[in-house]
CSV table of C-alpha atoms and ligand atoms in Angstrom, one decimal:
chain,number,residue,atom,x,y,z
A,185,MET,CA,66.4,2.2,42.9
A,186,LYS,CA,67.4,5.7,44.1
A,187,LYS,CA,65.2,8.5,42.7
A,188,THR,CA,66.5,11.6,41.0
A,189,ALA,CA,65.1,15.0,41.6
A,190,PHE,CA,65.7,18.2,39.7
A,191,ILE,CA,65.1,21.4,41.8
A,192,THR,CA,65.0,24.9,40.4
A,193,GLY,CA,65.6,27.6,43.0
A,194,CYS,CA,67.7,25.2,45.0
A,195,THR,CA,69.7,28.1,46.5
A,196,GLY,CA,66.6,29.7,48.0
A,197,GLN,CA,65.0,29.0,51.4
A,198,ASP,CA,62.7,26.1,50.2
A,199,GLY,CA,65.2,24.8,47.7
A,200,ALA,CA,67.9,24.3,50.3
A,201,LEU,CA,65.5,22.7,52.8
A,202,LEU,CA,64.1,20.4,50.1
A,203,SER,CA,67.5,19.4,48.8
A,204,ALA,CA,68.5,18.4,52.4
A,205,TYR,CA,65.2,16.6,52.8
A,206,LEU,CA,65.5,14.6,49.6
A,207,LEU,CA,69.2,13.8,50.1
A,208,GLY,CA,68.1,12.4,53.5
A,209,LYS,CA,65.7,10.2,51.7
A,210,GLY,CA,68.5,8.8,49.5
A,211,TYR,CA,67.6,10.8,46.4
A,212,TYR,CA,70.1,12.1,43.8
A,213,VAL,CA,69.5,15.8,43.8
A,214,HIS,CA,70.3,18.1,40.8
A,215,GLY,CA,69.8,21.8,41.5
A,216,LEU,CA,69.7,24.8,39.2
A,217,LYS,CA,71.8,27.7,40.3
A,218,ARG,CA,72.1,31.1,38.8
A,219,ARG,CA,75.4,32.7,37.8
A,220,SER,CA,76.0,35.5,40.2
A,221,SER,CA,78.9,37.9,40.8
A,222,SER,CA,78.8,37.2,44.5
A,223,PRO,CA,78.2,33.9,46.3
A,224,ASN,CA,74.6,32.6,46.2
A,225,THR,CA,75.0,29.0,47.3
A,226,GLU,CA,75.5,29.6,51.1
A,227,ARG,CA,72.3,27.7,51.9
A,228,VAL,CA,73.5,24.6,50.2
A,229,ASP,CA,77.3,24.7,50.4
A,230,HIS,CA,77.2,22.3,53.4
A,231,LEU,CA,75.2,19.8,51.4
A,232,TYR,CA,77.5,20.0,48.5
A,233,GLN,CA,80.6,19.4,50.7
A,234,ALA,CA,78.9,16.6,52.7
A,235,THR,CA,78.1,14.6,49.6
A,236,GLN,CA,81.3,15.1,47.6
A,237,VAL,CA,83.7,12.5,49.0
A,238,LYS,CA,82.0,9.1,49.4
A,239,ASP,CA,78.4,9.6,48.5
A,240,ARG,CA,78.2,12.0,45.5
A,241,ARG,CA,74.5,12.7,45.2
A,242,PHE,CA,74.2,16.5,45.1
A,243,PHE,CA,74.9,18.3,41.9
A,244,LEU,CA,74.6,22.0,40.9
A,245,HIS,CA,74.1,23.2,37.4
A,246,TYR,CA,74.2,26.7,36.1
A,247,GLY,CA,70.9,27.8,34.5
A,248,ASP,CA,68.1,30.3,34.5
A,249,MET,CA,64.3,30.0,34.2
A,250,THR,CA,64.5,32.6,31.3
A,251,ASP,CA,66.7,30.3,29.3
A,252,ALA,CA,64.6,27.6,27.6
A,253,THR,CA,67.5,25.8,25.8
A,254,ASN,CA,69.4,25.5,29.0
A,255,LEU,CA,66.4,23.9,30.8
A,256,LEU,CA,65.8,21.6,27.9
A,257,ARG,CA,69.4,20.4,27.8
A,258,LEU,CA,69.6,19.9,31.6
A,259,LEU,CA,66.4,18.0,31.8
A,260,ASN,CA,67.6,15.8,28.9
A,261,GLU,CA,70.9,15.1,30.7
A,262,VAL,CA,69.5,14.6,34.2
A,263,ARG,CA,66.3,12.8,33.2
A,264,PRO,CA,64.8,13.2,36.7
A,265,ASP,CA,62.0,11.3,38.2
A,266,GLU,CA,60.7,14.4,40.0
A,267,ILE,CA,60.9,18.1,39.2
A,268,TYR,CA,60.3,20.8,41.9
A,269,ASN,CA,59.9,24.2,40.3
A,270,LEU,CA,60.7,26.5,43.2
A,271,ALA,CA,62.7,29.2,41.2
A,272,ALA,CA,61.0,32.5,41.2
A,273,GLN,CA,61.4,36.3,41.6
A,274,SER,CA,59.5,35.6,44.8
A,275,HIS,CA,59.2,39.1,46.4
A,276,VAL,CA,55.8,40.6,46.0
A,277,HIS,CA,56.9,44.3,46.5
A,278,VAL,CA,59.8,43.9,44.1
A,279,SER,CA,57.4,42.6,41.4
A,280,PHE,CA,55.9,46.0,41.2
A,281,GLU,CA,59.3,47.4,40.2
A,282,THR,CA,60.2,44.5,37.9
A,283,PRO,CA,56.9,43.3,36.5
A,284,GLU,CA,58.2,42.1,33.1
A,285,TYR,CA,61.1,40.2,34.6
A,286,THR,CA,58.8,38.7,37.2
A,287,ALA,CA,56.4,37.5,34.5
A,288,ASN,CA,59.3,36.1,32.4
A,289,VAL,CA,60.6,34.0,35.4
A,290,ASP,CA,57.4,33.2,37.3
A,291,ALA,CA,55.0,32.7,34.4
A,292,MET,CA,57.1,31.8,31.4
A,293,GLY,CA,59.6,29.8,33.5
A,294,PRO,CA,57.1,27.1,34.4
A,295,LEU,CA,55.9,27.1,30.8
A,296,ARG,CA,59.4,26.4,29.6
A,297,LEU,CA,59.7,23.5,32.0
A,298,LEU,CA,56.4,22.0,30.9
A,299,GLU,CA,57.3,22.4,27.3
A,300,ALA,CA,60.7,20.7,27.9
A,301,LEU,CA,58.9,17.8,29.6
A,302,ARG,CA,56.5,17.5,26.6
A,303,ILE,CA,59.3,17.8,24.0
A,304,LEU,CA,61.5,15.3,25.7
A,305,LYS,CA,58.6,12.9,26.5
A,306,LEU,CA,60.0,12.8,30.0
A,307,ASP,CA,57.9,10.8,32.4
A,308,ALA,CA,58.8,13.0,35.4
A,309,LYS,CA,56.4,14.3,38.1
A,310,LEU,CA,56.3,18.1,38.4
A,311,TYR,CA,55.6,20.2,41.4
A,312,GLN,CA,54.8,23.9,40.8
A,313,ALA,CA,55.3,26.3,43.6
A,314,SER,CA,52.0,28.2,43.6
A,315,THR,CA,51.0,30.6,46.3
A,316,SER,CA,48.3,32.0,48.5
A,317,GLU,CA,49.0,35.3,46.9
A,318,LEU,CA,46.7,34.0,44.1
A,319,TYR,CA,43.7,34.7,46.3
A,320,GLY,CA,44.5,38.4,46.8
A,321,ASN,CA,41.6,40.0,48.7
A,322,SER,CA,39.1,37.8,46.9
A,323,GLY,CA,36.8,36.6,49.6
A,324,PRO,CA,36.3,35.0,53.0
A,325,CYS,CA,39.0,33.4,55.1
A,326,PRO,CA,40.1,30.7,55.3
A,327,GLN,CA,40.9,30.2,51.7
A,328,SER,CA,40.8,26.7,50.2
A,329,GLU,CA,41.3,25.1,46.7
A,330,THR,CA,37.9,26.3,45.7
A,331,THR,CA,38.3,30.0,46.8
A,332,PRO,CA,38.3,32.3,43.7
A,333,PHE,CA,41.6,33.8,42.7
A,334,ALA,CA,42.1,37.6,42.4
A,335,PRO,CA,45.8,38.4,42.2
A,336,CYS,CA,46.8,41.8,43.5
A,337,SER,CA,50.4,42.1,42.2
A,338,PRO,CA,52.6,41.4,39.1
A,339,TYR,CA,54.0,38.5,41.2
A,340,ALA,CA,50.6,37.0,41.9
A,341,THR,CA,49.4,37.5,38.3
A,342,ALA,CA,52.5,35.7,37.0
A,343,LYS,CA,51.9,32.9,39.4
A,344,LEU,CA,48.3,32.7,38.3
A,345,TYR,CA,49.5,31.9,34.8
A,346,ALA,CA,51.9,29.3,36.2
A,347,TYR,CA,49.1,27.7,38.2
A,348,TRP,CA,46.8,27.4,35.1
A,349,ILE,CA,49.4,26.3,32.6
A,350,THR,CA,50.4,23.6,35.0
A,351,LEU,CA,46.8,22.5,35.2
A,352,ASN,CA,46.3,22.8,31.4
A,353,TYR,CA,49.4,20.6,30.7
A,354,ARG,CA,48.1,18.0,33.2
A,355,GLN,CA,44.7,17.9,31.4
A,356,ALA,CA,45.9,18.2,27.8
A,357,TYR,CA,49.0,15.9,27.9
A,358,GLY,CA,48.4,13.7,31.0
A,359,LEU,CA,51.4,15.1,32.8
A,360,HIS,CA,51.8,14.4,36.5
A,361,ALA,CA,51.9,18.1,37.3
A,362,SER,CA,50.6,19.5,40.5
A,363,ASN,CA,50.3,22.8,42.3
A,364,GLY,CA,51.1,23.4,45.9
A,365,ILE,CA,49.2,26.5,46.9
A,366,LEU,CA,51.4,27.4,49.8
A,367,PHE,CA,50.8,30.0,52.4
A,368,ASN,CA,53.7,32.0,53.9
A,369,HIS,CA,56.3,29.7,55.4
A,370,GLU,CA,59.5,30.8,57.1
A,371,SER,CA,62.6,29.6,58.8
A,372,PRO,CA,66.0,30.9,59.8
A,373,LEU,CA,67.0,30.5,56.1
A,374,ARG,CA,64.4,33.0,55.0
A,375,ALA,CA,65.8,36.0,53.1
A,376,GLN,CA,66.1,39.2,55.0
A,377,THR,CA,63.8,41.2,52.8
A,378,PHE,CA,60.7,39.2,53.9
A,379,VAL,CA,59.0,40.7,56.9
A,380,THR,CA,59.5,37.8,59.4
A,381,ARG,CA,63.3,37.5,58.9
A,382,LYS,CA,63.7,41.3,58.7
A,383,ILE,CA,62.0,41.5,62.1
A,384,THR,CA,64.0,38.7,63.8
A,385,GLN,CA,67.3,40.0,62.4
A,386,GLU,CA,66.7,43.6,63.5
A,387,VAL,CA,65.4,42.5,66.9
A,388,ALA,CA,68.6,40.4,67.3
A,389,LYS,CA,70.7,43.5,66.4
A,390,ILE,CA,68.8,45.6,69.0
A,391,TYR,CA,69.6,42.8,71.5
A,392,HIS,CA,73.3,43.0,70.6
A,393,GLY,CA,73.3,46.9,70.6
A,394,THR,CA,74.2,47.2,66.9
A,395,SER,CA,70.8,48.8,66.0
A,396,ASP,CA,68.0,50.5,67.9
A,397,CYS,CA,65.1,50.8,65.5
A,398,LEU,CA,63.2,48.6,63.1
A,399,TYR,CA,61.4,50.3,60.1
A,400,LEU,CA,58.4,48.6,58.7
A,401,GLY,CA,55.4,49.1,56.4
A,402,ASN,CA,51.9,47.8,57.0
A,403,LEU,CA,51.7,46.4,60.5
A,404,ASN,CA,48.1,45.3,60.2
A,405,ALA,CA,48.5,42.8,57.3
A,406,LYS,CA,47.6,39.2,58.5
A,407,ARG,CA,49.4,36.1,57.3
A,408,ASP,CA,49.2,32.4,57.9
A,409,TRP,CA,52.9,31.8,58.8
A,410,GLY,CA,54.0,28.2,59.0
A,411,HIS,CA,57.4,26.6,59.1
A,412,ALA,CA,59.2,25.9,55.8
A,413,GLN,CA,60.2,22.4,57.0
A,414,ASP,CA,56.6,21.5,57.2
A,415,ALA,CA,56.0,23.0,53.8
A,416,ILE,CA,58.8,20.9,52.3
A,417,GLU,CA,57.3,17.7,53.5
A,418,GLY,CA,53.9,18.7,52.0
A,419,MET,CA,55.6,19.3,48.6
A,420,TRP,CA,57.1,15.9,48.6
A,421,ARG,CA,53.8,14.2,49.6
A,422,ILE,CA,52.0,16.0,46.8
A,423,VAL,CA,54.5,14.6,44.3
A,424,GLN,CA,54.2,11.0,45.7
A,425,GLN,CA,50.5,10.9,45.0
A,426,ALA,CA,49.3,8.4,42.4
A,427,GLN,CA,47.3,11.2,40.7
A,428,PRO,CA,48.4,14.8,40.3
A,429,GLY,CA,46.4,17.5,42.0
A,430,ASP,CA,46.3,21.0,43.6
A,431,TYR,CA,46.6,21.4,47.3
A,432,VAL,CA,46.6,24.2,49.9
A,433,LEU,CA,49.3,23.8,52.5
A,434,ALA,CA,48.7,26.1,55.5
A,435,THR,CA,48.4,26.2,59.3
A,436,GLY,CA,44.9,27.6,59.4
A,437,GLN,CA,45.9,30.4,61.8
A,438,SER,CA,46.8,33.9,61.0
A,439,HIS,CA,48.6,36.7,62.8
A,440,THR,CA,49.3,40.4,62.1
A,441,VAL,CA,52.8,41.8,61.4
A,442,ARG,CA,52.3,43.7,64.6
A,443,SER,CA,51.9,40.6,66.7
A,444,PHE,CA,54.9,39.0,65.0
A,445,VAL,CA,56.9,42.1,66.1
A,446,GLU,CA,55.6,41.9,69.7
A,447,LEU,CA,56.4,38.3,70.0
A,448,ALA,CA,59.9,38.8,68.6
A,449,PHE,CA,60.6,41.6,71.0
A,450,SER,CA,59.3,39.4,73.9
A,451,HIS,CA,62.3,37.1,73.2
A,452,ILE,CA,64.7,39.9,74.3
A,453,ASP,CA,62.4,40.9,77.2
A,454,ILE,CA,61.2,44.1,75.6
A,455,PRO,CA,57.5,44.7,76.0
A,456,ILE,CA,56.2,47.0,73.2
A,457,ILE,CA,53.5,49.6,73.5
A,458,TRP,CA,52.1,51.3,70.4
A,459,GLU,CA,51.3,55.0,70.0
A,460,GLY,CA,50.0,57.2,67.2
A,461,GLU,CA,48.4,56.2,63.8
A,462,GLY,CA,49.4,55.6,60.2
A,463,LEU,CA,52.8,57.0,59.2
A,464,HIS,CA,53.2,58.4,62.8
A,465,GLU,CA,52.7,55.2,64.6
A,466,LEU,CA,55.6,54.2,66.9
A,467,GLY,CA,56.4,51.1,68.9
A,468,ARG,CA,58.1,52.0,72.3
A,469,HIS,CA,59.8,50.0,75.0
A,470,ALA,CA,56.9,49.9,77.6
A,471,HIS,CA,59.3,50.6,80.4
A,472,THR,CA,62.1,52.9,79.1
A,473,GLY,CA,60.0,54.7,76.5
A,474,LYS,CA,62.7,54.2,73.8
A,475,VAL,CA,61.4,54.0,70.3
A,476,HIS,CA,62.1,50.7,68.6
A,477,ILE,CA,59.7,50.6,65.7
A,478,ARG,CA,58.9,53.3,63.2
A,479,ILE,CA,56.8,53.3,60.0
A,480,ASP,CA,58.6,53.9,56.7
A,481,PRO,CA,56.3,54.5,53.7
A,482,ARG,CA,58.9,52.9,51.4
A,483,TYR,CA,57.6,49.5,52.6
A,484,PHE,CA,54.0,50.2,51.7
A,485,ARG,CA,52.9,48.4,48.6
A,486,PRO,CA,51.0,49.9,45.7
A,487,ASN,CA,48.3,47.2,46.4
A,488,GLU,CA,48.2,45.2,49.6
A,489,VAL,CA,46.8,41.7,50.4
A,490,HIS,CA,45.2,42.2,53.7
A,491,HIS,CA,44.5,38.8,55.1
A,492,LEU,CA,45.6,35.3,54.1
A,493,CYS,CA,44.6,32.2,56.2
A,494,GLY,CA,44.5,28.7,54.6
A,495,ASP,CA,42.2,25.7,54.9
A,496,ALA,CA,44.4,22.7,54.4
A,497,SER,CA,41.6,20.1,54.9
A,498,LYS,CA,42.2,18.5,51.5
A,499,ALA,CA,45.9,18.0,52.2
A,500,ARG,CA,45.1,16.6,55.6
A,501,ARG,CA,42.6,14.2,54.1
A,502,GLU,CA,44.4,13.1,50.9
A,503,LEU,CA,48.1,13.5,51.8
A,504,GLY,CA,48.0,12.8,55.5
A,505,TRP,CA,49.8,16.1,55.9
A,506,SER,CA,49.5,18.6,58.8
A,507,PRO,CA,51.9,21.2,60.1
A,508,ARG,CA,53.9,20.2,63.1
A,509,ILE,CA,55.7,23.4,64.1
A,510,ARG,CA,53.6,26.0,65.8
A,511,PHE,CA,53.8,29.8,65.2
A,512,GLU,CA,55.4,30.5,68.6
A,513,GLU,CA,58.1,27.8,68.0
A,514,LEU,CA,58.8,29.2,64.6
A,515,VAL,CA,59.4,32.7,66.0
A,516,ALA,CA,61.5,31.3,68.8
A,517,GLU,CA,63.7,29.4,66.4
A,518,MET,CA,64.2,32.3,64.1
A,519,MET,CA,65.0,34.6,67.1
A,520,LYS,CA,67.5,32.1,68.5
A,521,ALA,CA,69.2,31.7,65.2
A,522,ASP,CA,69.6,35.4,64.6
A,523,ILE,CA,70.8,36.1,68.1
A,524,GLU,CA,73.4,33.3,67.7
A,525,LYS,CA,74.5,34.7,64.3
A,526,GLY,CA,74.9,38.1,66.0
A,527,LEU,CA,77.2,36.5,68.6
A,528,ARG,CA,79.3,35.1,65.8
A,529,GLY,CA,79.3,38.5,64.0
A,530,ALA,CA,77.5,36.9,61.0
A,531,CYS,CA,74.2,38.1,59.6
A,532,ALA,CA,73.6,36.5,56.1
A,533,PRO,CA,71.7,34.7,54.8
B,85,LIG,P1,63.5,32.4,47.6
B,85,LIG,O1,64.2,32.1,48.9
B,85,LIG,O2,63.3,33.8,47.1
B,85,LIG,O3,64.2,31.5,46.5
B,85,LIG,C1,63.9,31.7,45.1
B,85,LIG,C2,64.9,30.8,44.3
B,85,LIG,O4,64.7,31.1,42.9
B,85,LIG,C3,66.4,31.2,44.6
B,85,LIG,O5,67.1,30.0,44.5
B,85,LIG,C4,66.7,32.1,43.4
B,85,LIG,O6,68.1,32.1,43.1
B,85,LIG,C5,65.9,31.4,42.3
B,85,LIG,N1,65.7,32.2,41.1
B,85,LIG,C6,65.2,33.5,41.1
B,85,LIG,N2,65.1,33.9,39.8
B,85,LIG,C7,65.6,32.9,39.0
B,85,LIG,C8,65.9,32.7,37.7
B,85,LIG,N3,65.6,33.7,36.8
B,85,LIG,N4,66.4,31.5,37.2
B,85,LIG,C9,66.7,30.6,38.1
B,85,LIG,N5,66.5,30.7,39.4
B,85,LIG,C10,66.0,31.8,39.9
B,85,LIG,O7,62.0,31.7,47.7
B,85,LIG,P2,61.4,30.6,48.6
B,85,LIG,O8,60.8,31.3,49.8
B,85,LIG,O9,62.3,29.5,48.8
B,85,LIG,O10,60.1,30.1,47.7
B,85,LIG,C11,60.3,29.1,46.8
B,85,LIG,C12,59.1,29.1,45.8
B,85,LIG,O11,57.9,29.0,46.5
B,85,LIG,C13,59.0,30.4,45.0
B,85,LIG,O12,58.6,30.1,43.7
B,85,LIG,C14,58.0,31.2,45.7
B,85,LIG,O13,57.4,32.1,44.9
B,85,LIG,C15,57.1,30.1,46.2
B,85,LIG,N6,56.3,30.4,47.4
B,85,LIG,C16,57.0,30.7,48.6
B,85,LIG,C17,56.3,30.9,49.7
B,85,LIG,C18,57.0,31.3,51.0
B,85,LIG,O14,56.3,31.8,51.9
B,85,LIG,N7,58.2,31.1,51.2
B,85,LIG,C19,54.9,30.8,49.8
B,85,LIG,C20,54.2,30.4,48.6
B,85,LIG,C21,55.0,30.2,47.4
B,85,LIG,P3,69.1,33.0,43.9
B,85,LIG,O15,69.4,32.3,45.2
B,85,LIG,O16,70.3,33.1,43.0
B,85,LIG,O17,68.5,34.4,44.1
B,86,LIG,N1,58.7,42.5,53.1
B,86,LIG,C1,58.2,43.4,54.0
B,86,LIG,N2,59.0,44.4,54.5
B,86,LIG,N3,56.9,43.3,54.3
B,86,LIG,C2,56.4,44.2,55.2
B,86,LIG,C3,57.1,45.1,55.8
B,86,LIG,C4,58.5,45.3,55.4
B,86,LIG,O1,59.2,46.1,55.9
B,86,LIG,N4,56.3,45.8,56.6
B,86,LIG,C5,55.1,45.3,56.6
B,86,LIG,N5,55.1,44.2,55.7
B,86,LIG,C6,54.0,43.4,55.3
B,86,LIG,C7,53.7,43.4,53.8
B,86,LIG,O2,53.1,44.5,53.3
B,86,LIG,C8,52.9,42.1,53.7
B,86,LIG,O3,51.5,42.4,54.0
B,86,LIG,C9,53.4,41.2,54.9
B,86,LIG,O4,54.2,42.1,55.7
B,86,LIG,C10,54.2,40.0,54.4
B,86,LIG,O5,55.2,40.5,53.5
B,86,LIG,P1,56.4,39.5,53.0
B,86,LIG,O6,57.1,38.9,54.2
B,86,LIG,O7,57.2,40.3,52.0
B,86,LIG,O8,55.6,38.3,52.3
B,86,LIG,P2,54.4,38.3,51.3
B,86,LIG,O9,53.2,37.8,52.1
B,86,LIG,O10,54.3,39.5,50.6
B,86,LIG,O11,54.9,37.1,50.3
B,86,LIG,C11,55.5,35.9,50.7
B,86,LIG,O12,54.5,35.0,50.9
B,86,LIG,C12,53.8,34.6,49.7
B,86,LIG,C13,52.7,33.5,50.1
B,86,LIG,O13,51.6,34.2,50.6
B,86,LIG,C14,56.5,35.5,49.7
B,86,LIG,O14,57.2,34.4,50.2
B,86,LIG,C15,55.9,35.1,48.4
B,86,LIG,O15,56.8,34.5,47.5
B,86,LIG,C16,54.8,34.0,48.7
B,86,LIG,O16,54.1,33.7,47.5
């Protein structure tokens, strides 16, 4: 029998990729979408259209993680086999500006889902989108499932509550509820306010002559950047386990923002040299001397996580999961997509 999945955050990067992945496996997919005054379903519109005529398996429902009765009603109607809770105010920097809202969505949202499962006595498996941000600057790299958590932002603190409440409900009520502790994962669908997509989009504009300078914050932060498609497969494998659990999904390699910038510019044949320090640091075209990167203090965070790099040994061992797409391939794919979008005169999402 075909399985049914309920995906919160289905209009985001991961939600769109997961929807396509599960539809490809024959699932019925029900996604939660927020009411918005401008379109917010671009990432999934093609899936909706493709499954409307003969094979109606993709459904979108209005809802919000802050609305418990909405979630309760939808879960009662849909009665899914699997729930993927991907919805979140997912921007770390923005969480310093909207800490209460972030807590409401990212901490209380998962609690609302868990309570709905308990109240409805639904026998569904739940995936909670946990994050490497939980580690903060807590200790040595690489970080694994046993590394202590030390969240450094309202986002990470809210996600810490979500992590523990998921584990608590698993232990207290026997729910099949799992945490995927995912390190940064990107794709051409990544929103433009995250650093990787911001870089590839601006470098593509520089290539097309519609921009000449990229403004960034901390160039020295290091992240374990993987491909979102690999992350999606890991999420699904976590949910298929006979027993619930908590798993790190990561590549095990980290790179600085600076090296991401250099690699992106290399795709348009611009070698970058760096000059100066701190706020006065510049990135110049090594041959023409033209300034292409400047520092803007607006992009510094009140508290920064310096280095994230994950150890996914447990996922390799128990899920048979390992990332397939290398960092260089990820950057190449994102650059190609943004250059092509520029040729078509499109830029979002
Ligand atoms: P994303 O692109 O920002 O997508 C977030 C999704 O959540 C969007 O569909 C958004 O709707 C929805 N959403 C936000 N607030 C909501 C609310 N109040 N009610 C209902 N839906 C709401 O994030 P992503 O990169 O796909 O990440 C998916 C999940 O994984 C998030 O929980 C994130 O925190 C977590 N995570 C991501 C990464 C990563 O590197 N990508 C790593 C670790 C963990 P709109 O489209 O309407 O904005
Ligand atoms: N966004 C952004 N914009 N970040 C910048 C910029 C800039 O202009 N300049 C430098 N950075 C640095 C940030 O300070 C951070 O150290 C790093 O680039 C990555 O920032 P983001 O791409 O915004 O991602 P993130 O690591 O903070 O959070 C992402 O990954 C988490 C998992 O580790 C998000 O997807 C979170 O939802 C996710 O949990």
